[in-house]
Coordinates of C-alpha atoms and ligand atoms in Angstrom, one line a residue:
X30 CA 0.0 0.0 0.0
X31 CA 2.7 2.3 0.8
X32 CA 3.3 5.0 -1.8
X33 CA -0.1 4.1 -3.1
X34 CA -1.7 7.3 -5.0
X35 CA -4.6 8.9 -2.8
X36 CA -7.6 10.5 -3.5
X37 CA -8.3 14.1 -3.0
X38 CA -11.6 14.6 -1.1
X39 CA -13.6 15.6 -3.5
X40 CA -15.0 19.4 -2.5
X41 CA -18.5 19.4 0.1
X42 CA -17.0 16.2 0.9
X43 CA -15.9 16.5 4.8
X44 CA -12.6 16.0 5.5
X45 CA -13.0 13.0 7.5
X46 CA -13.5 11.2 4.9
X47 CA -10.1 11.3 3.7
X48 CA -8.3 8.4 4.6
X49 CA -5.5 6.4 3.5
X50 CA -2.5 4.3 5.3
X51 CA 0.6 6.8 5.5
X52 CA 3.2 7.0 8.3
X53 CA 3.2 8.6 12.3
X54 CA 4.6 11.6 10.9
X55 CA 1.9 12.6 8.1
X56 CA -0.9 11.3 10.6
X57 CA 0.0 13.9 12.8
X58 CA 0.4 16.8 10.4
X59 CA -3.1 15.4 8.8
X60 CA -4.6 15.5 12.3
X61 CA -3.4 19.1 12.7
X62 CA -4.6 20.0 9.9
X63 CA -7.7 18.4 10.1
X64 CA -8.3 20.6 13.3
X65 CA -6.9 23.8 11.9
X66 CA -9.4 23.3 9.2
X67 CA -12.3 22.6 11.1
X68 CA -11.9 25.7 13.5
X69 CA -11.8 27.4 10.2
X70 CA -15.2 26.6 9.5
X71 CA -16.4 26.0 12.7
X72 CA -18.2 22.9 12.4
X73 CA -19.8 22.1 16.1
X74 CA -18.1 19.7 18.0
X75 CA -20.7 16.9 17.8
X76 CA -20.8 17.4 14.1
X77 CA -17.1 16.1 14.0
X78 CA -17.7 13.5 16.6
X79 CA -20.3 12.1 14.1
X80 CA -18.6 12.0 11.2
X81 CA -16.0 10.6 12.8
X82 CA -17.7 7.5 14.4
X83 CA -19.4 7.0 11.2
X84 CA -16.0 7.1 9.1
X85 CA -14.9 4.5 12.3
X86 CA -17.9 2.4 10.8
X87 CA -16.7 2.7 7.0
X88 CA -13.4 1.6 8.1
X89 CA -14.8 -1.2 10.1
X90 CA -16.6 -2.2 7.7
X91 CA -13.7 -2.2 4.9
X92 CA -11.7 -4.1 7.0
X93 CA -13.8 -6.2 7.8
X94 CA -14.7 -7.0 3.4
X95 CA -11.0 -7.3 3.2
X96 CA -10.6 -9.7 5.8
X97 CA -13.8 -11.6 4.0
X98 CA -11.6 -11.7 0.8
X99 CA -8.7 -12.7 2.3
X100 CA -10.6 -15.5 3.9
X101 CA -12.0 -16.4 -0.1
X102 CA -8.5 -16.7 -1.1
X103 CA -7.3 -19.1 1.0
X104 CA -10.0 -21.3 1.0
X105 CA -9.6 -21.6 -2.9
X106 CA -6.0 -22.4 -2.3
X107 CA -7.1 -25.3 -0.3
X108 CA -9.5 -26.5 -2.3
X109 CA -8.8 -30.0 -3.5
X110 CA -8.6 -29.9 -7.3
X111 CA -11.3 -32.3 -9.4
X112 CA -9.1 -33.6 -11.8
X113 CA -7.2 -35.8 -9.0
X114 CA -9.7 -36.3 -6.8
X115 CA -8.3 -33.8 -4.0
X116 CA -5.0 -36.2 -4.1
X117 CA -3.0 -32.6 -5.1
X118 CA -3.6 -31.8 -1.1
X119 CA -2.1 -34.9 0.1
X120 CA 0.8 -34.8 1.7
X121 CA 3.7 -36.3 -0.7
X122 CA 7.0 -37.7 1.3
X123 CA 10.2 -38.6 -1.6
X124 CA 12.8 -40.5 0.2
X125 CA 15.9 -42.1 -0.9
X126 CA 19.7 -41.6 -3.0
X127 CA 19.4 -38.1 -4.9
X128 CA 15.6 -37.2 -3.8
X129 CA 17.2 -33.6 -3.6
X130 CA 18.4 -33.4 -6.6
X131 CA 17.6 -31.2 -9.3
X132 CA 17.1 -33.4 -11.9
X133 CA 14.5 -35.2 -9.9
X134 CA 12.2 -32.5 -9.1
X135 CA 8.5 -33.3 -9.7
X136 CA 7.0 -32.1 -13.4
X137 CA 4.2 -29.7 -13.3
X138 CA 3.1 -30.3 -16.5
X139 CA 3.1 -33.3 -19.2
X140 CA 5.1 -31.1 -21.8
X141 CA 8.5 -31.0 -19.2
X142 CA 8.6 -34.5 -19.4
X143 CA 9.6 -33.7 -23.1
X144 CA 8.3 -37.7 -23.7
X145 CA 7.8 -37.9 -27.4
X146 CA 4.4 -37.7 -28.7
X147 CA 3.0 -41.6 -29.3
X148 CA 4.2 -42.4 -25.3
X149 CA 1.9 -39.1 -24.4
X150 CA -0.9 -39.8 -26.4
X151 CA -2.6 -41.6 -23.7
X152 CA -2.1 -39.1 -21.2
X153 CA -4.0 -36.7 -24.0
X154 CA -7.4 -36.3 -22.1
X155 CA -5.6 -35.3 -18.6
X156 CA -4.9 -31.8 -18.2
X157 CA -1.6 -32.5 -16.0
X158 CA 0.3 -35.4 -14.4
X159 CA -1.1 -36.5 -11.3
X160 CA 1.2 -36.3 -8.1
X161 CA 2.4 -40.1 -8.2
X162 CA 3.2 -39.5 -11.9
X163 CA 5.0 -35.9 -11.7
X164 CA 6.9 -37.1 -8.5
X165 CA 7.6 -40.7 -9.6
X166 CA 8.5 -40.2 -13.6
X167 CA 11.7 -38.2 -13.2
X168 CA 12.9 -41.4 -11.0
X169 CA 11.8 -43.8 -13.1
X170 CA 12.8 -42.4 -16.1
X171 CA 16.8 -42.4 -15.0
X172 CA 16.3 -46.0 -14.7
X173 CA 16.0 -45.8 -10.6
X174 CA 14.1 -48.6 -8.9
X175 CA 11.4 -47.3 -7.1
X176 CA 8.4 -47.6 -4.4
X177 CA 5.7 -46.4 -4.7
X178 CA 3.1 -46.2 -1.4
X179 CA 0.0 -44.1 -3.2
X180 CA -3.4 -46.5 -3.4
X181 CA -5.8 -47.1 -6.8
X182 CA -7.4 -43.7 -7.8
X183 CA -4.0 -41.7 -7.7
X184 CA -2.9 -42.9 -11.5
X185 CA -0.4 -45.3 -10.4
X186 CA -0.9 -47.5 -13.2
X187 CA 0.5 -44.9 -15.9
X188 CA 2.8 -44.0 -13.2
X189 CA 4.8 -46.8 -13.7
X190 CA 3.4 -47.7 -17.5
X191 CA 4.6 -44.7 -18.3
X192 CA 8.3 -45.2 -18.0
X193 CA 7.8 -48.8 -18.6
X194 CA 6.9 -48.0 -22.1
X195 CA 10.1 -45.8 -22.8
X196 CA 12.3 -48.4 -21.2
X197 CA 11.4 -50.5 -23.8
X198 CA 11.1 -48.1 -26.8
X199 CA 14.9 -48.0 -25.7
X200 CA 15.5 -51.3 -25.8
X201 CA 14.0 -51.1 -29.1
X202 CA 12.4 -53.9 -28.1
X203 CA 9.1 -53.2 -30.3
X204 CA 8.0 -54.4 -33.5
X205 CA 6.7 -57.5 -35.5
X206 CA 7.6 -61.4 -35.3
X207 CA 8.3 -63.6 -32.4
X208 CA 10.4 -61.9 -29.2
X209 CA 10.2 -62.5 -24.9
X210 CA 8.1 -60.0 -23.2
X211 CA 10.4 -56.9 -21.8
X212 CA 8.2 -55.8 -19.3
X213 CA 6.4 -57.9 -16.0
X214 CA 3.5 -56.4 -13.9
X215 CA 2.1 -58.9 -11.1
X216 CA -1.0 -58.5 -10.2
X217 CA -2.7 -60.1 -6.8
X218 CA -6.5 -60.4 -8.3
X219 CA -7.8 -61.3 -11.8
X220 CA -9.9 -58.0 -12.0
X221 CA -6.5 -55.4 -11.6
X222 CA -4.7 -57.5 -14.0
X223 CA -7.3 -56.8 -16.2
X224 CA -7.7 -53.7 -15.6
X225 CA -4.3 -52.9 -15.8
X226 CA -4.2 -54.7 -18.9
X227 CA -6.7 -52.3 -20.7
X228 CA -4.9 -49.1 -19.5
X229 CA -1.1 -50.3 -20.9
X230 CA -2.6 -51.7 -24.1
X231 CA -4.2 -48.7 -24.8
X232 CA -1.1 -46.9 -23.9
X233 CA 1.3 -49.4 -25.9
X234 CA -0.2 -49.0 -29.1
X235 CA 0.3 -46.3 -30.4
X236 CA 4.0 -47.1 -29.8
X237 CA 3.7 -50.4 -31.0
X238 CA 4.1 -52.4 -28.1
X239 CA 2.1 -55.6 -27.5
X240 CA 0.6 -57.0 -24.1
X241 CA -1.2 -60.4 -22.8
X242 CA -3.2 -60.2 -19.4
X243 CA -2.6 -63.8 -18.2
X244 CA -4.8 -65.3 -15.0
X245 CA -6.1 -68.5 -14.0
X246 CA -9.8 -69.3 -14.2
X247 CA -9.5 -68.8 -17.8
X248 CA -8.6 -71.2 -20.6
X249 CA -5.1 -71.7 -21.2
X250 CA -4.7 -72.0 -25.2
X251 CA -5.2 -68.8 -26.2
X252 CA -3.0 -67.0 -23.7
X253 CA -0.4 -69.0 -24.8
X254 CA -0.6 -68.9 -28.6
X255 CA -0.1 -65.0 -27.7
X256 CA 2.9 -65.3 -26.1
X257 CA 4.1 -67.5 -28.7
X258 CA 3.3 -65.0 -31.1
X259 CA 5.3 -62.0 -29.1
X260 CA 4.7 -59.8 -27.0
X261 CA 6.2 -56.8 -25.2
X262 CA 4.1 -57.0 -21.5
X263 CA 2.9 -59.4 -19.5
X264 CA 0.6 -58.5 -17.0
X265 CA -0.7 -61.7 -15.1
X266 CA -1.7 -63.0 -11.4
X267 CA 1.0 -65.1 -9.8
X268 CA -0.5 -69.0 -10.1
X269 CA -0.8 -68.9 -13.7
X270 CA 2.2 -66.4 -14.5
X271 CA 3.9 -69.9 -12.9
X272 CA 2.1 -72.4 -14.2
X273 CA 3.4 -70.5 -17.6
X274 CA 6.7 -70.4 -16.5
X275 CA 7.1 -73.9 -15.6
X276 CA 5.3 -75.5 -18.7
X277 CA 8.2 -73.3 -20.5
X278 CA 6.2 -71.8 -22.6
X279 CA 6.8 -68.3 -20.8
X280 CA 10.6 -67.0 -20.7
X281 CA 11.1 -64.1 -18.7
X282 CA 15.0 -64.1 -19.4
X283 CA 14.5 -60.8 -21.4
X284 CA 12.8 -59.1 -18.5
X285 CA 14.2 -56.0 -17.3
X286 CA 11.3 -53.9 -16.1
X287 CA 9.5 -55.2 -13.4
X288 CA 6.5 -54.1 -11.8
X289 CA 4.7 -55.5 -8.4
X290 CA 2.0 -54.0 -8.2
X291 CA -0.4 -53.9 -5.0
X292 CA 2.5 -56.0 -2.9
X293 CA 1.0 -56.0 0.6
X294 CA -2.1 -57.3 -0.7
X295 CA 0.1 -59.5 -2.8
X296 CA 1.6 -61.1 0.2
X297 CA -1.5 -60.9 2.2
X298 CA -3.0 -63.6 -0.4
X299 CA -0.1 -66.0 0.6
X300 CA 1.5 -65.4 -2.7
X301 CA 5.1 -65.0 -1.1
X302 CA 6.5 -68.1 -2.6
X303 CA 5.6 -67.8 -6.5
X304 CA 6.1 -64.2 -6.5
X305 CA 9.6 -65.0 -5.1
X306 CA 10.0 -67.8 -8.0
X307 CA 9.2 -65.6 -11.1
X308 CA 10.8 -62.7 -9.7
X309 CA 13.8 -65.3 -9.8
X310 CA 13.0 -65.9 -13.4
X311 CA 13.7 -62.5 -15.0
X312 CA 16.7 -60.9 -15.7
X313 CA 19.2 -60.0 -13.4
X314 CA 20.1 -56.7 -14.7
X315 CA 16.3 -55.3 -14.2
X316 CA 14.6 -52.1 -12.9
X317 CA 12.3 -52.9 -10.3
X318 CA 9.0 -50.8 -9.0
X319 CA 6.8 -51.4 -6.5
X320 CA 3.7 -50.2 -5.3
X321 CA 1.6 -51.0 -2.3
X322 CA -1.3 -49.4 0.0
X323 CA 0.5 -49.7 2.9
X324 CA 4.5 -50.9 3.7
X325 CA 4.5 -53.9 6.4
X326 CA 7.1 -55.6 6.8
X327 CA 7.0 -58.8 4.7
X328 CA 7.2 -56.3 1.6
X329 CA 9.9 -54.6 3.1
X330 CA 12.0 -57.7 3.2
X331 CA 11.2 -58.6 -0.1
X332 CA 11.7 -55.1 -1.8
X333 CA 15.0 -55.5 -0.1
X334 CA 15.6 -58.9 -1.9
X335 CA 15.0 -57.7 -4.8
X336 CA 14.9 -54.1 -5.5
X337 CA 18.6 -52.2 -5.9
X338 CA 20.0 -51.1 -2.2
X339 CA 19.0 -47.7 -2.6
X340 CA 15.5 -47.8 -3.8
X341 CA 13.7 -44.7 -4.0
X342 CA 10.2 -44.0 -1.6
X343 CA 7.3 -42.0 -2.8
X344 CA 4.8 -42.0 -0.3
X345 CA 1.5 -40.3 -1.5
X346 CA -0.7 -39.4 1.5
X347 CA 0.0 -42.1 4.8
X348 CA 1.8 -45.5 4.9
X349 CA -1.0 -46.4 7.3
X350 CA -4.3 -47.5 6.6
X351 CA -7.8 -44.7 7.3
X352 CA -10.8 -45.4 6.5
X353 CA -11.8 -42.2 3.2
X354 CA -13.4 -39.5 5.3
X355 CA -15.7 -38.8 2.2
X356 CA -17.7 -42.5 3.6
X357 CA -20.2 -42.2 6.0
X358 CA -19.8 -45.7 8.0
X359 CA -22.8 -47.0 9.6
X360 CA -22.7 -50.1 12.0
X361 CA -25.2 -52.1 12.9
X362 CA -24.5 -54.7 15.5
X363 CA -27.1 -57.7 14.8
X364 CA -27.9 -60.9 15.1
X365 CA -26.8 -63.7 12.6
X366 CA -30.1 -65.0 11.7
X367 CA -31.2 -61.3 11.0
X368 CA -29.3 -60.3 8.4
X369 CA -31.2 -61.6 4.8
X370 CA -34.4 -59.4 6.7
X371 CA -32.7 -56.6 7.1
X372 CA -30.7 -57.1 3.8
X373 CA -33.7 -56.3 1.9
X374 CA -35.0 -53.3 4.3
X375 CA -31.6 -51.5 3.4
X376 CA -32.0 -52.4 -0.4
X377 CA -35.4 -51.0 -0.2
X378 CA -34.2 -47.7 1.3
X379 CA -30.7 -47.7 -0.6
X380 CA -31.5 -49.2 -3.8
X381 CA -35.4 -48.2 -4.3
X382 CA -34.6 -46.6 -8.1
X383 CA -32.5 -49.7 -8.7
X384 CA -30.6 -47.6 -10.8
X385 CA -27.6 -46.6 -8.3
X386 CA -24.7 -48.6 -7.8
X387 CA -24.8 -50.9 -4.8
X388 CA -22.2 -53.8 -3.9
X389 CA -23.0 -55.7 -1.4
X390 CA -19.8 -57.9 0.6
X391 CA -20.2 -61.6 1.5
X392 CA -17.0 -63.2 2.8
X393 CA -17.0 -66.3 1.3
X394 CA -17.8 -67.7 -2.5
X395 CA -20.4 -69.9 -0.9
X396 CA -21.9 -67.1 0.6
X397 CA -21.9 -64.8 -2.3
X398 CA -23.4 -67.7 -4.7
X399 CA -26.8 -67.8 -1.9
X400 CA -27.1 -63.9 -1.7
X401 CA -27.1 -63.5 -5.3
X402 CA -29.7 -66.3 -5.5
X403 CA -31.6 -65.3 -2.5
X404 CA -31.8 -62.1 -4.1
X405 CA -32.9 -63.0 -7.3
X406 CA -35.5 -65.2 -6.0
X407 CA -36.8 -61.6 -3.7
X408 CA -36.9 -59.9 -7.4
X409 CA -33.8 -58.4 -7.0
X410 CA -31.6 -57.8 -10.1
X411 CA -28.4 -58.7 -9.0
X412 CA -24.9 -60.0 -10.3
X413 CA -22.2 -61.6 -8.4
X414 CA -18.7 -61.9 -8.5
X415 CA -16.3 -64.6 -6.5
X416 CA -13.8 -67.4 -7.2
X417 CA -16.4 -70.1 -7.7
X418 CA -17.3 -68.2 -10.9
X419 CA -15.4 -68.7 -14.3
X420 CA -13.7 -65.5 -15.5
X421 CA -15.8 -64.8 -18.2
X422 CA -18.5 -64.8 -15.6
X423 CA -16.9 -62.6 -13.6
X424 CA -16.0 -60.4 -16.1
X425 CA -19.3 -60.4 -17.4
X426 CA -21.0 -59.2 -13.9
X427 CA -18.4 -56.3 -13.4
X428 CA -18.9 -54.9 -17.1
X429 CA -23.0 -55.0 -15.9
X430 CA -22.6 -53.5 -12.8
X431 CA -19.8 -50.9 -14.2
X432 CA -22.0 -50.1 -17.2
X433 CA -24.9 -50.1 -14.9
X434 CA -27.5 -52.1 -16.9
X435 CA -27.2 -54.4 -13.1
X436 CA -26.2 -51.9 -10.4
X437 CA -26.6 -54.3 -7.6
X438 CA -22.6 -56.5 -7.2
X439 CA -22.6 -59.3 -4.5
X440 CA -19.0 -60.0 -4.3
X441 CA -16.6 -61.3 -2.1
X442 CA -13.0 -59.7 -1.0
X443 CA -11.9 -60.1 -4.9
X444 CA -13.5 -57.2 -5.5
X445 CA -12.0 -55.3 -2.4
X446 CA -9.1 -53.5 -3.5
X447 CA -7.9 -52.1 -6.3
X448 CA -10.9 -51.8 -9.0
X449 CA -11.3 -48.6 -10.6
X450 CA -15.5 -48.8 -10.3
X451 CA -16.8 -45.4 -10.8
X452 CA -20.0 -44.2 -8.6
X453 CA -20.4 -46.9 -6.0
X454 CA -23.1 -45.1 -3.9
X455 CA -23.4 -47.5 -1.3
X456 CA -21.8 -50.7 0.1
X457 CA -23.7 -53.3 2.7
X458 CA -21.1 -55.4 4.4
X459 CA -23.4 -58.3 4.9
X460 CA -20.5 -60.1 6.3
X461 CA -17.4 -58.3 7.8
X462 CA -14.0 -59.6 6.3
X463 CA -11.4 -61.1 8.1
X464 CA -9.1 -57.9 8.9
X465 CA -10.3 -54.5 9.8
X466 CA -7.8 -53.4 6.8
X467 CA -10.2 -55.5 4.7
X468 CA -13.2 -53.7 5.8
X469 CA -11.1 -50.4 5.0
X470 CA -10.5 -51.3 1.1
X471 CA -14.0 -52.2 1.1
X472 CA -15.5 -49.1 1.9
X473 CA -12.9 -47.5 -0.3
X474 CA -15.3 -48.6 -3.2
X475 CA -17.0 -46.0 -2.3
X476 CA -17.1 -42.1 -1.6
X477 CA -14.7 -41.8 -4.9
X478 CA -13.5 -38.9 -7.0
X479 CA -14.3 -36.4 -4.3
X480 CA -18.3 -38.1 -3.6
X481 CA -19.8 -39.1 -0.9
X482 CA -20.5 -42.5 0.0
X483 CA -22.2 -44.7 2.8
X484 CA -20.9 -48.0 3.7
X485 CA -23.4 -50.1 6.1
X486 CA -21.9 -52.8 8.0
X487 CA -23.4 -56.1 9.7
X488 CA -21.3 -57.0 12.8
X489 CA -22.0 -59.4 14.5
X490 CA -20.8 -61.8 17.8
X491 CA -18.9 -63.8 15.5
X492 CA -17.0 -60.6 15.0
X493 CA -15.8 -59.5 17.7
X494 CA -12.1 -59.8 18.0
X495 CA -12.2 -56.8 15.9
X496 CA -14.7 -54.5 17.3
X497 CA -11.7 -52.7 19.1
X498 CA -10.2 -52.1 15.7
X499 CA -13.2 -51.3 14.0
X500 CA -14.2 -48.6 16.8
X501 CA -11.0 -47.5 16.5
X502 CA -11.3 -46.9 12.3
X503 CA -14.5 -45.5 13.1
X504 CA -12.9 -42.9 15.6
X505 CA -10.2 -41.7 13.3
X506 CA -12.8 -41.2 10.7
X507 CA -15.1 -39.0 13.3
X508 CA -18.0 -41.6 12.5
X509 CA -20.9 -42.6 15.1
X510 CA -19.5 -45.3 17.7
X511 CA -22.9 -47.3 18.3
X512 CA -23.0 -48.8 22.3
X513 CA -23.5 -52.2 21.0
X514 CA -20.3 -52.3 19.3
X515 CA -18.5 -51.0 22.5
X516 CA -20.1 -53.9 24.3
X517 CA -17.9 -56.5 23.1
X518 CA -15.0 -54.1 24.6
X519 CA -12.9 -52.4 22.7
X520 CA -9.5 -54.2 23.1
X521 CA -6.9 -54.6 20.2
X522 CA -3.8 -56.6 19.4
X523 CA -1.1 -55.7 21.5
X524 CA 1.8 -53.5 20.2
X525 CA -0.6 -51.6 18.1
X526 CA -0.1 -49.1 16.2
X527 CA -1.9 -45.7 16.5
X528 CA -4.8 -46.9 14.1
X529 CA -5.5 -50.6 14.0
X530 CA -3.4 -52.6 16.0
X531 CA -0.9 -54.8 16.2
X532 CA -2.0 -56.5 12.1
X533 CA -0.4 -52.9 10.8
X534 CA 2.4 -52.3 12.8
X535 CA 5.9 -53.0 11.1
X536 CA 7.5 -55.5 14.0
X537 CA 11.3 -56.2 14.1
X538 CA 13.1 -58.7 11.1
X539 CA 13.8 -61.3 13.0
X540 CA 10.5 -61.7 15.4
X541 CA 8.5 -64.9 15.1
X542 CA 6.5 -64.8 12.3
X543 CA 2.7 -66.0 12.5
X544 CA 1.3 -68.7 11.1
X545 CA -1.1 -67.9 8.1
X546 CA -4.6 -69.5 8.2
X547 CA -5.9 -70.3 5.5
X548 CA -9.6 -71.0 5.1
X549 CA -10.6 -73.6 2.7
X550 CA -13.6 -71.6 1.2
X551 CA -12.2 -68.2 1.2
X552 CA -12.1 -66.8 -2.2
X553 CA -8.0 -66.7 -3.0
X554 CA -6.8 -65.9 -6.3
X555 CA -4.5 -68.5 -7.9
Ligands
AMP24 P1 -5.2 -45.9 -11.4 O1 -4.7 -45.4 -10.1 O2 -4.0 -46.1 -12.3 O3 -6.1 -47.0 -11.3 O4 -6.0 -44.6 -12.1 C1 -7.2 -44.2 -11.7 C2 -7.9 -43.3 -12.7 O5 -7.2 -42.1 -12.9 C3 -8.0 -43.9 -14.1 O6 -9.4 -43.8 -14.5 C4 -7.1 -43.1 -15.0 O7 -7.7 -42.9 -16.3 C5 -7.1 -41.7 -14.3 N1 -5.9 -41.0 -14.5 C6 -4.6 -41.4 -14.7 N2 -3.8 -40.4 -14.8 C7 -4.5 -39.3 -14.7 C8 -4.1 -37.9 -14.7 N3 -2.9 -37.4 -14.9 N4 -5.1 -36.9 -14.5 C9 -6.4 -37.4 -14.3 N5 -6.8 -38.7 -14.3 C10 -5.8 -39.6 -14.4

């Protein structure tokens, strides 16, 4: 403001009404002359003690629509932007050999990458790199090995496809006629592999690169006359990227990009051992990214194993597990035998247009295959979606409920984590999963791309080893805490850490490990 031009009171305008910001010294010779003035004309005393408490008002009142402005302006600053679903606000943590470095500052824009055109083009509809991409692309693109903490939603996928694509244009590896796939991505569920598959096949073509999505479930023959024709990717789930392996008709000699992608889950699924054979099976001389929700210990070790010594971190958001504030989480403690009733009262009041999206959680196959029926046979459209199902089945019901011709998905914990399913309005856990980190990804189907959701949970007495976790989630999230749930006490795991308990918290190397249970009907990948 200083040396800001001011306004001469306009004549018949009284004095007081000049006022601008100016230093001690001017105020004083203002204020004198001010008075000499006014003696001049003689204006009565409580004519000047007017004006003046009404000019007090005007400058009130200015400062006050100044201070209202200010206010504006940092609220817009703050304001999450659509295009990334508010992830622009999250807190973005780069860790590791040369994070400081110049050359590995974050891109603000999809022209500094200076990629050529063809590896862009599927980028074309995004108006800037999203923060996993413009922090993790610089890194990846010197050939660094690289983790990646940042969950389904934030763009890993082109992230790391992305860089995957020029490290092969490099190798030249593109083109016609038989050749061993460059480039790995291990996937822990059928449905991400897919997925994935759809987004770097689309992004490989323009540049001439060829991928196969392989997965169990699914006939064999024609997955493998595609590799025996060529191809650049393989994107595949770890029992048949094996079974591949081992009937020698996949070589992953020429492999020297490598991509885990969704490791803790990975592990979680008791996938340790063949991820750990057909890492074993690609080239030694390999660049290695990997990218998980959240960073326990098991995939610490094996990003140790395998990764170069001096990996670098990106950790977009929090390493632990909260529940997405955007979900409005409802628990209703209940009875066993209660729960088909009240099913159908909560599809009457969530579902009455039939047109929303609602996926409904059963935890195991067996489960899922009577709720779909059950609801059939109530006149309910529904679809379902578990490992009892063939693939095409199962890709069949997701491309219904996605498109939305049957927006009602009974599913089991396949269709937890990871799917990219737009506009899931609300989600009934009809059973609650085995881990409260379960219960977290499955709510995360909801309350997406900056809307809201509800989640509505059944919990019942079989439940309750985890109702101090759950109460806990619930807490963080600033959710209702119903008295029923606090009945079975709200006790977790020893040693826990500050949100779940002990199933989250990264415990020494060398401390006993538990034994994993594995129950004959869950629904497993393989
Ligand atoms: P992903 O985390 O890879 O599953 O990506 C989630 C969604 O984000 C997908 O629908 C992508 O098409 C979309 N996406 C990827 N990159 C960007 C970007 N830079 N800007 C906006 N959306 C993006």
């Amino acid at each position: 403001m200083a040396g800001q031009k001011q306004e001469l009171p306009v004549s018949g305008e009284p004095l007081a009404a000049v006022e601008s910001p100016m230093t001690d010294a001017t105020n004083k010779k203002k204020k004198k002359s001010k008075k000499n003035k006014h003696a001049e004309v003689q204006v009565p005393q409580e004519v000047v003690e007017e004006l003046s408490s009404k000019e007090k008002k005007k400058k009130r009142k200015r400062e006050e629509k100044e201070m209202e402005k200010e206010k504006e302006e940092k609220k817009k600053k703050a304001e999450p932007e659509a295009s990334n679903g508010g992830e622009s606000e999250q807190k973005v943590v780069v860790t590791g050999k040369g994070a400081e470095e110049a050359k590995y500052a974050a891109l603000t824009s999809f022209a500094e990458s200076k990629l050529p055109e063809n590896v862009l083009d599927c980028c074309k509809t995004f108006q800037k790199p999203s923060p996993i991409q413009s922090h993790s692309w610089p890194f990846l693109l010197d050939g660094r090995d690289l983790i990646g903490i940042a969950k389904t939603g934030s763009g890993k996928t082109l992230a790391f496809g992305i860089p995957a694509i020029m490290h092969m244009l490099k190798k030249n590896k593109s083109g016609k006629g038989t050749r061993n796939p460059t480039c790995l991505v291990l996937s822990p569920t059928r449905e991400l592999a897919v997925q994935i598959s759809d987004v770097l096949s689309e992004a490989g073509e323009p540049c001439g690169l060829k991928s196969i999505c392989v997965y169990g479930g699914s006939s064999k023959r024609p997955q493998i006359d595609a590799i025996r024709s060529g191809v650049d990717i393989v994107i595949g789930t770890p029992g048949r990227l094996r079974d591949l392996i081992e009937s020698n008709v996949l070589r992953l000699s020429d492999v020297s990009f490598v991509v885990l992608d969704e490791a803790d889950r990975m592990l979680d699924m008791g996938f340790e051992e063949p991820v750990r054979f057909i890492l074993s099976k690609t080239n030694k001389v390999r660049q290695m990214v990997m990218f998980s929700a959240t960073w326990p210990i098991d995939v610490h070790k094996l990003a140790q194993e395998f990764m170069d010594p001096n990996p670098v971190k990106i950790v977009i958001g929090s390493e632990d597990l909260a529940a997405n504030h955007d979900v409005m989480q409802i628990v209703e403690v209940i009875d066993d035998r209660a729960r088909d009733q009240r099913l159908i009262a909560l599809l009457e009041k969530y579902h009455k247009s039939q047109k929303n999206r609602v996926l409904v959680f059963a935890l195991y196959k067996i489960e899922a295959e009577r709720l779909e029926r059950f609801l059939q046979q109530r006149g309910w459209k529904a679809v379902s979606i578990h490992g009892n199902k063939a693939q095409s089945e199962r890709t069949r019901s997701l491309s219904l409920f996605k498109e939305g011709s049957c927006p009602l998905l009974v599913a089991t914990d396949v269709a937890a984590r990871g799917l990219d399913i737009p506009d899931v309005e609300v989600v009934i856990n009809y059973s609650f999963p085995l881990t409260t980190e379960d219960y977290v990804h499955r709510i995360g189907r909801t309350g997406r791309a900056g809307k809201k959701g509800v989640a509505h949970t059944f919990f019942t007495q079989q439940n309750k080893g985890l109702a101090g976790e759950l109460v806990n989630v619930l807490r963080e999230a600033g959710q209702v805490v119903p008295t029923d749930l606090t009945k079975f006490g709200t006790h977790v795991k020893k040693k826990e850490s500050k949100l779940y308990g002990a199933h989250f918290k990264e415990i020494a190397a060398d401390a006993p490990k538990a034994t994993k249970i594995t129950f004959a009907d869950s629904d497993d990948e393989n």
